Coordinates of C-alpha atoms and ligand atoms in Angstrom, one line a residue:
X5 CA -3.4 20.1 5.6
X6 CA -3.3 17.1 7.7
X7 CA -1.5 18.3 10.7
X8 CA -4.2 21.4 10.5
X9 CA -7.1 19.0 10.0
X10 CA -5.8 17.2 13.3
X11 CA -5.0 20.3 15.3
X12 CA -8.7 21.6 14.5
X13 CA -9.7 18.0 16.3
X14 CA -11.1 16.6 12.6
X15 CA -10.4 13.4 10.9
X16 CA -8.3 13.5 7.8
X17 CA -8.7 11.3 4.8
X18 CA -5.8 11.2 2.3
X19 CA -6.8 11.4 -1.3
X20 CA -5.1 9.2 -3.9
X21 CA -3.9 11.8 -6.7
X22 CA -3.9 9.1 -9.4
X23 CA -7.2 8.0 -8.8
X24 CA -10.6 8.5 -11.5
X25 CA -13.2 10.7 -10.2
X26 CA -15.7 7.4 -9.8
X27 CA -12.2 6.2 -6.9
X28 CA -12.1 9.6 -5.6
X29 CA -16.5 10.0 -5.1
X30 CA -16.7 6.7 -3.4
X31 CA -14.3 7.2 -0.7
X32 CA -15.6 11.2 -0.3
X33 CA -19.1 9.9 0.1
X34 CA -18.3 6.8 2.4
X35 CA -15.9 9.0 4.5
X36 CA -18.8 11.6 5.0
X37 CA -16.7 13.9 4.5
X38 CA -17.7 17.9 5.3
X39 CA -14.7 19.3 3.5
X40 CA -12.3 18.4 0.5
X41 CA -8.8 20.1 0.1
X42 CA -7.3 19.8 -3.0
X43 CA -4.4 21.6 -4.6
X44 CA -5.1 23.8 -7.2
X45 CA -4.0 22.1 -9.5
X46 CA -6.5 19.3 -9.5
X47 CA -9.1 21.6 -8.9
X48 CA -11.4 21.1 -11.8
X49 CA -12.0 17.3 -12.0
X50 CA -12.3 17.5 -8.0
X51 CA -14.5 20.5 -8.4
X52 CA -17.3 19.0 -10.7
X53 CA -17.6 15.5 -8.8
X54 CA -18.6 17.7 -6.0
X55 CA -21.2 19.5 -7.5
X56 CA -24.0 17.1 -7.2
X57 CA -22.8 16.6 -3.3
X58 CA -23.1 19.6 -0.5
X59 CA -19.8 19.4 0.9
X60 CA -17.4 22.4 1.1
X61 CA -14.6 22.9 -1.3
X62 CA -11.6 24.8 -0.9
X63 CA -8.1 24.6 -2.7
X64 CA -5.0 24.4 -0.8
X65 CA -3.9 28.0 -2.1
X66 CA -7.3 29.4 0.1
X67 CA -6.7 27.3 3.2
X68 CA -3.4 28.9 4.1
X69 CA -5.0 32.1 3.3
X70 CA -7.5 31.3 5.6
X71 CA -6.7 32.8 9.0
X72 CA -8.6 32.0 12.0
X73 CA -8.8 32.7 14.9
X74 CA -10.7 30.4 17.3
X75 CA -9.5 28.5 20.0
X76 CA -8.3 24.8 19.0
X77 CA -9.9 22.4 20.7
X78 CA -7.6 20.2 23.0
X79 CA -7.7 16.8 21.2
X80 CA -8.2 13.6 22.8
X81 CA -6.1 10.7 22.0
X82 CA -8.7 8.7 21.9
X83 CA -10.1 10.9 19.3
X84 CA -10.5 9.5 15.7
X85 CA -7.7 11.2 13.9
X86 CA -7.1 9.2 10.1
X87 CA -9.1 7.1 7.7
X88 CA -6.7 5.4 5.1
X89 CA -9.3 3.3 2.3
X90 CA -7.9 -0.3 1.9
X91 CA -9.0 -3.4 -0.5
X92 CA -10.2 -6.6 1.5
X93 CA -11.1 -9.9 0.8
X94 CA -15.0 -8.7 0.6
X95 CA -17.1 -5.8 -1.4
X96 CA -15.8 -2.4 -2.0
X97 CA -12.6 -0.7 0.0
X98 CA -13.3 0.0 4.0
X99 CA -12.4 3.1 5.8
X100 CA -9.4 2.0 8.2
X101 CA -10.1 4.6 11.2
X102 CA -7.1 4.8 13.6
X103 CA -7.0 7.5 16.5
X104 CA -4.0 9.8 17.7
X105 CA -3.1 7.3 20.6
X106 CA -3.0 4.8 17.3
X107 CA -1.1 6.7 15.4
X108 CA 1.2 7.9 18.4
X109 CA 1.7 4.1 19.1
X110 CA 3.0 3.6 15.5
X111 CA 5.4 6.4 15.3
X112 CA 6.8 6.0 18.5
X113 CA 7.8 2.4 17.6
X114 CA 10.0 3.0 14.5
X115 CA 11.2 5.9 16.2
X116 CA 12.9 3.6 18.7
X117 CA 13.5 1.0 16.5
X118 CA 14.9 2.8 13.5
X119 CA 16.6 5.1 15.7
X120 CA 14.8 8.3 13.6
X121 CA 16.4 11.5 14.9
X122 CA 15.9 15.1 14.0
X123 CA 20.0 15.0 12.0
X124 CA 17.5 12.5 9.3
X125 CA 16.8 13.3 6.0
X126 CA 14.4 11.2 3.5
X127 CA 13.0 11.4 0.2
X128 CA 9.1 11.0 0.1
X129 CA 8.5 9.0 -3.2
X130 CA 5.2 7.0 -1.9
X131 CA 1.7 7.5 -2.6
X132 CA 0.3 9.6 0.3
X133 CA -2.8 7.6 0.8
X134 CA -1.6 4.6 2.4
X135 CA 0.2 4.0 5.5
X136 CA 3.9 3.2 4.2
X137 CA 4.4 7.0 2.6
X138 CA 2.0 9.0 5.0
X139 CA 2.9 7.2 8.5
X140 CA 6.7 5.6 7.9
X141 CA 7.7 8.5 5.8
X142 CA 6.2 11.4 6.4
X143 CA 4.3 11.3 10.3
X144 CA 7.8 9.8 11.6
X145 CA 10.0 12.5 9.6
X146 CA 8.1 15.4 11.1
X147 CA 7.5 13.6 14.8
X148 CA 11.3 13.1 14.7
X149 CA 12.1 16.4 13.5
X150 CA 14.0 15.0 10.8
X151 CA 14.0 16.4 7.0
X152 CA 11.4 15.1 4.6
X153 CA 11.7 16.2 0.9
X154 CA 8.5 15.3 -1.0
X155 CA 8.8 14.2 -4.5
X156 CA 5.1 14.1 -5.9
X157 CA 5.9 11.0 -8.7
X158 CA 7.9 8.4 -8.5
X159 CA 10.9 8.9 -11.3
X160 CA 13.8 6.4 -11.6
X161 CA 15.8 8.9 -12.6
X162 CA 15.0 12.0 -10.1
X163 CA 15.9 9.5 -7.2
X164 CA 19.0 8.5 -8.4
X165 CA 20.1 12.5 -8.9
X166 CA 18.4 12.8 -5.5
X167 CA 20.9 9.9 -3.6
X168 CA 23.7 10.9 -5.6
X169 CA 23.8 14.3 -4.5
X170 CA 24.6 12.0 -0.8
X171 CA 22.5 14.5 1.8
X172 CA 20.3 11.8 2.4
X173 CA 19.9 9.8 5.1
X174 CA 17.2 7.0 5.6
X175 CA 15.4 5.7 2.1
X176 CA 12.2 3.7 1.9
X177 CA 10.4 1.5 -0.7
X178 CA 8.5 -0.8 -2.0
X179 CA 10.4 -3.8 -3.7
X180 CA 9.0 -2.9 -7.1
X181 CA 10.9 0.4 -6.5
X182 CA 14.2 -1.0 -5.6
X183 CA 13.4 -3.3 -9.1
X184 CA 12.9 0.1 -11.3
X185 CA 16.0 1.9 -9.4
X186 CA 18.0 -1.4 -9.9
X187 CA 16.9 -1.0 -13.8
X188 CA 17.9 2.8 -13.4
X189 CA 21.3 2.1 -12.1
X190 CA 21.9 -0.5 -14.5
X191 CA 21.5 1.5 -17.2
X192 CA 24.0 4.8 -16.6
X193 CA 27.4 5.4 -17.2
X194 CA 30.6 4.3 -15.5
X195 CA 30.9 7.7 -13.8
X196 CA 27.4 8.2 -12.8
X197 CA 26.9 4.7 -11.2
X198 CA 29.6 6.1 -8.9
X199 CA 28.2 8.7 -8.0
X200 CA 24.6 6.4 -7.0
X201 CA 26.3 3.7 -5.4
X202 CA 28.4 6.6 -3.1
X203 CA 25.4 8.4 -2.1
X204 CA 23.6 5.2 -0.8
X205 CA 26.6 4.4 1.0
X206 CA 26.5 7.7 3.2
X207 CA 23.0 6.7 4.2
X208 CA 22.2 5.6 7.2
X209 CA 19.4 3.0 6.3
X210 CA 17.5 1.9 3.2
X211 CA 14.2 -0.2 4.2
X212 CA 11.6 -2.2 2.2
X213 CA 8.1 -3.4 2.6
X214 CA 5.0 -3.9 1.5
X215 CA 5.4 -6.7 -0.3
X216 CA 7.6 -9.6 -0.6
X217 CA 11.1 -8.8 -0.9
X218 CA 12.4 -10.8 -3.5
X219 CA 15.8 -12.6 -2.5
X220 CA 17.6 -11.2 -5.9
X221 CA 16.7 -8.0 -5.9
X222 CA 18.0 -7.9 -2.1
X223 CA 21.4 -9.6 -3.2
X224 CA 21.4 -7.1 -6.1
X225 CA 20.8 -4.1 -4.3
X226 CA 24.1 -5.1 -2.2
X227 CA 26.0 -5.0 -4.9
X228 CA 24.5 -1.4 -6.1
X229 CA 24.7 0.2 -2.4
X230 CA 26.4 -1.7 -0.1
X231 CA 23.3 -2.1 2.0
X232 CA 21.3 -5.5 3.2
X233 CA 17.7 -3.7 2.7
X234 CA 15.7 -3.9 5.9
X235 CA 12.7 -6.0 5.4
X236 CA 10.0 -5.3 7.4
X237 CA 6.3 -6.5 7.6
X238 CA 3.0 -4.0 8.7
X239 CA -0.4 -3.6 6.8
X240 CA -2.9 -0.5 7.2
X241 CA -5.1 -2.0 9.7
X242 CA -2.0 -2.4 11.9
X243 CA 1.2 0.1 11.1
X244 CA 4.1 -1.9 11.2
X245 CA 4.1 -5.2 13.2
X246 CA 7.3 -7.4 12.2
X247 CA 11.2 -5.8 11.8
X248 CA 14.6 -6.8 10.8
X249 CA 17.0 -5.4 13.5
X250 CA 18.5 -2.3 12.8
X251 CA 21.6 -3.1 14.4
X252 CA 22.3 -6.8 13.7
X253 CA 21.9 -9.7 11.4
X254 CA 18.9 -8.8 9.1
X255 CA 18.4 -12.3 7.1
X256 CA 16.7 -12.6 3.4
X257 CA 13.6 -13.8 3.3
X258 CA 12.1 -13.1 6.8
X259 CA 10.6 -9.7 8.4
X260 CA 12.1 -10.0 11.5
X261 CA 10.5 -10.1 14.9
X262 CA 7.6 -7.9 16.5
X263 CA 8.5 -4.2 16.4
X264 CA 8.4 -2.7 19.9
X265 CA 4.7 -2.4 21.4
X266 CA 3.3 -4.7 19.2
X267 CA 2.3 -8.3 20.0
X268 CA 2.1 -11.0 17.8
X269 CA 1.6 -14.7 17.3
X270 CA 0.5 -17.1 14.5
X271 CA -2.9 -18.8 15.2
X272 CA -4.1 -22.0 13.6
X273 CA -7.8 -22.6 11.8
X274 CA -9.2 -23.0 15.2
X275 CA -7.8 -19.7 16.6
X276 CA -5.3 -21.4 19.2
X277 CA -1.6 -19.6 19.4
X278 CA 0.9 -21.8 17.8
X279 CA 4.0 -21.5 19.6
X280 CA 6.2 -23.9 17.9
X281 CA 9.0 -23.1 15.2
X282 CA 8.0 -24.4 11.7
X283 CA 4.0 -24.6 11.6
X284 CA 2.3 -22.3 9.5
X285 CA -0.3 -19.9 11.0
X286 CA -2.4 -16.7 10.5
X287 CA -0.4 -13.6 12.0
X288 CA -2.4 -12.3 14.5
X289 CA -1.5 -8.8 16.0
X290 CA -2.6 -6.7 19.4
X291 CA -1.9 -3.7 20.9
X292 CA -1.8 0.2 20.9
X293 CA -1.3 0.2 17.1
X294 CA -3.8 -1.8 16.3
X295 CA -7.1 0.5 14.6
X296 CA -9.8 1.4 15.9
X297 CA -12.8 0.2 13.4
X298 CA -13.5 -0.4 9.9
X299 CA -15.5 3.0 9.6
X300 CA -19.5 2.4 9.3
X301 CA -18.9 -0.9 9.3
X302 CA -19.3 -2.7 12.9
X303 CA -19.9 -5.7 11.5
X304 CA -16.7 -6.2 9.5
X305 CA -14.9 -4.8 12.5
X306 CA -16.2 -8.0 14.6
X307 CA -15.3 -9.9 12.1
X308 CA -11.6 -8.6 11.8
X309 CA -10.9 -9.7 15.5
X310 CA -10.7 -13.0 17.4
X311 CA -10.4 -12.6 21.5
X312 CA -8.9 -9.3 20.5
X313 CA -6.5 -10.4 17.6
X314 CA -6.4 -8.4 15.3
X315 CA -6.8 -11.3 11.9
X316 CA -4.1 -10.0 9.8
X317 CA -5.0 -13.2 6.5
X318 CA -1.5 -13.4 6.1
X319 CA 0.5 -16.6 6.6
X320 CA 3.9 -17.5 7.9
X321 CA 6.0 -19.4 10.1
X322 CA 8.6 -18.8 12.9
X323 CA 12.2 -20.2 11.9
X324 CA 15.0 -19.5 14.9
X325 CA 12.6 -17.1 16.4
X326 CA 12.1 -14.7 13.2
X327 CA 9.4 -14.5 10.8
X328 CA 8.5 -15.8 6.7
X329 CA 5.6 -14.5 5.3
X330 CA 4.2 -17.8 3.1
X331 CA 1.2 -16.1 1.5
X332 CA -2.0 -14.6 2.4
X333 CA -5.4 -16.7 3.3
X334 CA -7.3 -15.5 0.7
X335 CA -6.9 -15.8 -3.4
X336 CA -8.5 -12.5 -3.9
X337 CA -6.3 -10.2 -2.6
X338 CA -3.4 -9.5 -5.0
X339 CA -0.4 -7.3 -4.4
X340 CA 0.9 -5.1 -7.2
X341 CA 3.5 -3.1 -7.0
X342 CA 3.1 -2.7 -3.0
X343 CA -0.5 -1.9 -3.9
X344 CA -2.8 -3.9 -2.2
X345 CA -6.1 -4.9 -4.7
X346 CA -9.5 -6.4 -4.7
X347 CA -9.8 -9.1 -7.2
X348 CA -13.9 -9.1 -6.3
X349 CA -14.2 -5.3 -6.4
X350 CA -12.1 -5.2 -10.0
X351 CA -14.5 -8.1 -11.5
X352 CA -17.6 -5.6 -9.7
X353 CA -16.8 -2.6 -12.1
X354 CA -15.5 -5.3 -15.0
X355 CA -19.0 -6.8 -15.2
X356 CA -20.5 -3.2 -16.1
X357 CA -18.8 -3.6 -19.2
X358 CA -20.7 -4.1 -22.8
X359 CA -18.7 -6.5 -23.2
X360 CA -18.2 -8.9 -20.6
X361 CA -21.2 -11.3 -19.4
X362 CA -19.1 -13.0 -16.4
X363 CA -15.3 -12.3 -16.2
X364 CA -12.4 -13.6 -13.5
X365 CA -9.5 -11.3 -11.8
X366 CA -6.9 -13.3 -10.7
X367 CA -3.4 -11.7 -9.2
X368 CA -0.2 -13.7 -11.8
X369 CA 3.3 -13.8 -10.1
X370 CA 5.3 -11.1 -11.4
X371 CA 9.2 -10.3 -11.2
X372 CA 8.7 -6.8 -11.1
X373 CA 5.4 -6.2 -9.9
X374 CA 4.8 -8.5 -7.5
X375 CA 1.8 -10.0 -9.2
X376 CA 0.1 -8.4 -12.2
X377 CA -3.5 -8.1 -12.1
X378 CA -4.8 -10.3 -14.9
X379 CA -8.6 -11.2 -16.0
X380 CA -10.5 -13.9 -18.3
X381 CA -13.6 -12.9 -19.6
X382 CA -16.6 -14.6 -21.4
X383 CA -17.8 -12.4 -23.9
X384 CA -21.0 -10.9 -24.0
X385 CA -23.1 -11.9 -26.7
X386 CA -19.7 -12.7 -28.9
X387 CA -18.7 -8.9 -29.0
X388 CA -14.7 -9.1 -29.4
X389 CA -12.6 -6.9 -26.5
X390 CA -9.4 -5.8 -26.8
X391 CA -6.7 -5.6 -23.7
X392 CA -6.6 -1.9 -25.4
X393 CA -10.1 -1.0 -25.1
X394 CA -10.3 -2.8 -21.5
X395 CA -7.6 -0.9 -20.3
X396 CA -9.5 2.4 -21.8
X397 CA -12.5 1.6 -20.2
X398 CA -11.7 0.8 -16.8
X399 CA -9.1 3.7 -16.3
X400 CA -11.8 5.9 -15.8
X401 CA -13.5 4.1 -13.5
X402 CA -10.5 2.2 -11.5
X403 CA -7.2 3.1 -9.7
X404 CA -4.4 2.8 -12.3
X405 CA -2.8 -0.2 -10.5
X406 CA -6.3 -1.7 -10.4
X407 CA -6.5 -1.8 -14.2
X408 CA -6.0 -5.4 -15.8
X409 CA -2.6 -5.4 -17.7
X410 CA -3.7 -9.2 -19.6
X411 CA -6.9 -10.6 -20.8
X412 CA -7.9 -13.8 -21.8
X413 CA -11.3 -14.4 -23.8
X414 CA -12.9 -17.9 -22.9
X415 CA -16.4 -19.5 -23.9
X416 CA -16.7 -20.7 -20.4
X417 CA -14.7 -19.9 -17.3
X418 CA -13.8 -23.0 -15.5
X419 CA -16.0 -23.7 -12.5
X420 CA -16.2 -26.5 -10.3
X421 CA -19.4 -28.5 -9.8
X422 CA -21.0 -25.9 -7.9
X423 CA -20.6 -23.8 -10.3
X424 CA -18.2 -21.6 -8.6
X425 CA -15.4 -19.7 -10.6
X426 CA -12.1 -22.3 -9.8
X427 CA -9.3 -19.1 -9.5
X428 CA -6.5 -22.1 -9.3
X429 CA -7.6 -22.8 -12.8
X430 CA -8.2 -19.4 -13.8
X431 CA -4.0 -18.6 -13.0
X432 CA -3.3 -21.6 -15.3
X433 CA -5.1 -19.7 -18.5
X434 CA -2.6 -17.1 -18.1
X435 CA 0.9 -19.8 -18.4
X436 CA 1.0 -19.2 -21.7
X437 CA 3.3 -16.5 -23.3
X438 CA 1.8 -12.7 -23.2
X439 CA -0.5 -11.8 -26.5
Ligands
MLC14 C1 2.2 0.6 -13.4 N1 2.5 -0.2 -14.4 C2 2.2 -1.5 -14.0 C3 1.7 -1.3 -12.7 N2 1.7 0.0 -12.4 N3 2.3 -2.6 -14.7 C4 1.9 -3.7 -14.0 N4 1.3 -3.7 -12.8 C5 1.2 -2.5 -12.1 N5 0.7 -2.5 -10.9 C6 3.2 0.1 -15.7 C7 2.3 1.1 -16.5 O1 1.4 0.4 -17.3 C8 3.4 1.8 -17.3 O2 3.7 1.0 -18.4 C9 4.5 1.9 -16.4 O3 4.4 0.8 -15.4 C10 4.6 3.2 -15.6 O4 3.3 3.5 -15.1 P1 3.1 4.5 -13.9 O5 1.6 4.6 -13.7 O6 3.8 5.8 -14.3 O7 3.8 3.7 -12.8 P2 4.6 4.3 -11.6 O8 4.0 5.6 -11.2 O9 6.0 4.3 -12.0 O10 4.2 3.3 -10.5 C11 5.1 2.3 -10.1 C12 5.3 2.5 -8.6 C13 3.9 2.5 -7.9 C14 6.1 1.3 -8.1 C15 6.0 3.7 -8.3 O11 3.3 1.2 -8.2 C16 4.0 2.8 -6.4 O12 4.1 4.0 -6.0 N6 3.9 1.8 -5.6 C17 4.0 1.9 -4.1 C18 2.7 1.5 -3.5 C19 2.7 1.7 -2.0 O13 3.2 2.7 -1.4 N7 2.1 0.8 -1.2 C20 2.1 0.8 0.2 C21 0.7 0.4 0.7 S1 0.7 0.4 2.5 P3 4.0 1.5 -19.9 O14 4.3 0.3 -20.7 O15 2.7 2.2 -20.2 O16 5.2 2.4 -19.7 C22 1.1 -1.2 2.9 C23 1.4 -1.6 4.3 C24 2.9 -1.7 4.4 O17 1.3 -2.0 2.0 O18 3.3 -2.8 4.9 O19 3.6 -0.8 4.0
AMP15 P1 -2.2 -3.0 2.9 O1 -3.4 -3.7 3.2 O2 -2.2 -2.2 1.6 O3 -1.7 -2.2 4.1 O4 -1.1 -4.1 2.7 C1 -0.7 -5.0 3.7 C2 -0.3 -6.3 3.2 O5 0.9 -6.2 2.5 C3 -0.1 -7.3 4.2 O6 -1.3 -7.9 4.7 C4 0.9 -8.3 3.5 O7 0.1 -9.2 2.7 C5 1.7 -7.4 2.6 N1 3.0 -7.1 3.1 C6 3.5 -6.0 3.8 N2 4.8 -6.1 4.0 C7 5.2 -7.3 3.5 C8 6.4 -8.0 3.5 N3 7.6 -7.5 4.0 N4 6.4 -9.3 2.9 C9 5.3 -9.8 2.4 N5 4.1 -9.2 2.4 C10 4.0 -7.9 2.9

């Protein structure tokens, strides 16, 4: 659908499967879109949140039975080709709008750095509407010519029958992944770790990102495959920006240096370029593969740049000329499970609850997850609230890796003497054990 969508010279907005019909309407609506795909299968929930909207509706099963046969349009590259909806630091998720010479940019520079080639073969385990599953994955498998076999849910299990039948080639994930296939592994028989560990070994290369790579789970997952996981560094706005070497020393902890095309510095408060080794800065990224605009939002686009530097928030420092993330500029951002979430636009839904008069999302470090999305509440008029019934209530309204997975009730948040929600303090609510 995509690759049709593109070909017809329209803008394609990747869908979240997992997501509550209140996820899917907002980005449907923002978008503007004029069309929705969907696959048959999820036909009727998609079906009667469009009702209320005039926009056309068709299932995957009648767009490939749709033949036309117009001209295409030649497509400029130039041309706005994807919008992929990502959390920020403010309000509700923005529209990242990148164009085919973007999206060329990006693909071309893995291709030459990973050394893609039609003879590759990958599993597609990601979700499809963010950058590391629809660009890495998928938009480099087909540019290269290489194989990509789509599996539509992540299963521990699945994989591991998948790698140990030893066809495939190149593997990524997100460290959560590697933490859930390390479980996996861990848990089989003599005979079938074997067989997992062999058909790792007859890949090619096995790559991580979006999140920290923790430096146990990358010792660990020697052990398992034989490989030293390439870490590398990107974020929607941007593709990929920061790479281990494929050939050479690839070194725990770091991303690596800039990926071909792309260039980047770190930039102090002030915005000047800090050149020397061991002072922390704000990555800043430019270049081909850098989007094109936050959509319908010119403002937050201006914002996003400095002297055309792309602002990524994140912080890190250069040690012998490679890369460590330290942590990202703003508390409300929180990375779970390679998901990237709003702690502002969670507490935005969370205060529509009967329950909740003010309430506090914070992101709490995690061995598996990353961080976990946690949230203290004060109670509305002293009605008592479950985790339970939170949970309930919010997955119909929230991504399931939005959802809070711990609670904690308070009189009063603690605030400082503005009166401003202190999140510092808010993370030390949640140091006790779990309820
Ligand atoms: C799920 N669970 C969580 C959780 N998500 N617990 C805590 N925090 C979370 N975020 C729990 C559920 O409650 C459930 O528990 C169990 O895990 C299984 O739930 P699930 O919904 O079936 O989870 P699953 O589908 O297995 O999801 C896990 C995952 C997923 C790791 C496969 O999070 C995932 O696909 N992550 C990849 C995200 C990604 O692609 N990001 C790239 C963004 S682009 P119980 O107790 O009920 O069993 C980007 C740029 C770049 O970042 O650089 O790449
Ligand atoms: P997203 O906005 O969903 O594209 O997520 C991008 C963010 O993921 C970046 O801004 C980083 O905070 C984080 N990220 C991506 N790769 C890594 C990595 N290798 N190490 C640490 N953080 C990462």
């Amino acid at each position: 659908v995509q690759w049709g969508v593109w070909r017809a010279g329209g803008v394609a907005v990747p869908l979240a499967v997992s997501h509550p019909p209140p996820e899917l309407e907002y980005a449907i609506l923002d978008a503007d879109a004029s069309t929705v795909v969907v696959h048959p299968s999820l036909a009727p929930s998609v079906r009667s949140l469009l009702d209320r909207v005039p926009i056309r509706y068709l299932t995957t099963t009648e767009a490939l039975a749709h033949t036309s046969t117009l001209p295409l349009p030649a497509v400029d590259e130039s041309r706005r080709a994807m919008i992929v909806y990502t959390s920020g630091s403010t309000g509700r998720a923005k529209g990242v709008v990148t164009t085919h010479g973007n999206i060329r940019s990006q693909v071309e520079s893995l291709i030459e750095a990973w050394k893609w080639q039609a003879e590759d073969h990958i599993l597609q385990i990601l979700p499809l509407h963010h950058v590391h599953g629809i660009i890495n994955v998928v938009t480099c498998a087909m540019w290269a010519g290489a194989r990509c076999q789509m599996m539509p849910k992540f299963d521990p299990v699945e994989v591991w029958r998948r790698i140990a039948r030893g066809d495939l080639t190149v593997f990524m994930a997100v460290p959560t992944i590697y933490r859930l296939l390390i479980a996996g592994w861990e848990q089989a028989s003599v005979g079938e770790r074997r067989a997992m560990s062999a058909g790792c070994r007859r890949m090619r290369l096995m790559i991580s990102g979006s999140a920290a790579l923790p430096v146990g789970t990358l010792a660990r997952w020697k052990e398992i495959s034989g490989h030293v996981l390439l870490e590398r560094y990107g974020m929607t706005e941007i593709g990929m920006a920061l790479s281990n070497p494929l050939d050479g020393e690839r070194i725990a902890g770091t991303v690596g240096t800039p990926l071909p095309g792309v260039d980047v510095r770190l930039a102090d408060e002030t915005g000047e370029a800090i050149t020397r080794e061991g002072i922390p800065g704000e990555i800043r990224v430019r270049g081909p593969t850098v989007f094109l605009e936050y959509w319908r939002r010119p403002e937050a686009t201006a914002q996003a740049f400095e002297d055309g530097w792309f602002r990524t928030g994140d912080m890190a420092v250069l040690e012998g000329g490679r890369y460590r993330i330290l942590g990202r500029t703003s508390v409300d951002i929180i990375k779970t499970g390679g998901f990237k979430v709003s702690a502002l636009e969670i507490e935005e839904v969370l205060r529509a609850h009967p329950a909740i008069g003010e309430c506090a999302v914070v992101g709490i470090e995690d061995p598996e997850w990353g961080e976990r999305v946690c949230v203290a509440v004060e109670p509305r008029n002293d009605i008592e609230l479950t985790l339970d019934a939170l949970q309930e209530w919010a997955r119909e309204r929230l991504a399931p890796y939005k959802v809070p997975r711990r609670l904690r009730c308070v009189r009063s948040l603690p605030r400082n003497a503005l009166g401003k929600v202190t999140k510092p303090d808010v993370c030390k609510l949640f140091s006790g054990p779990e309820d």
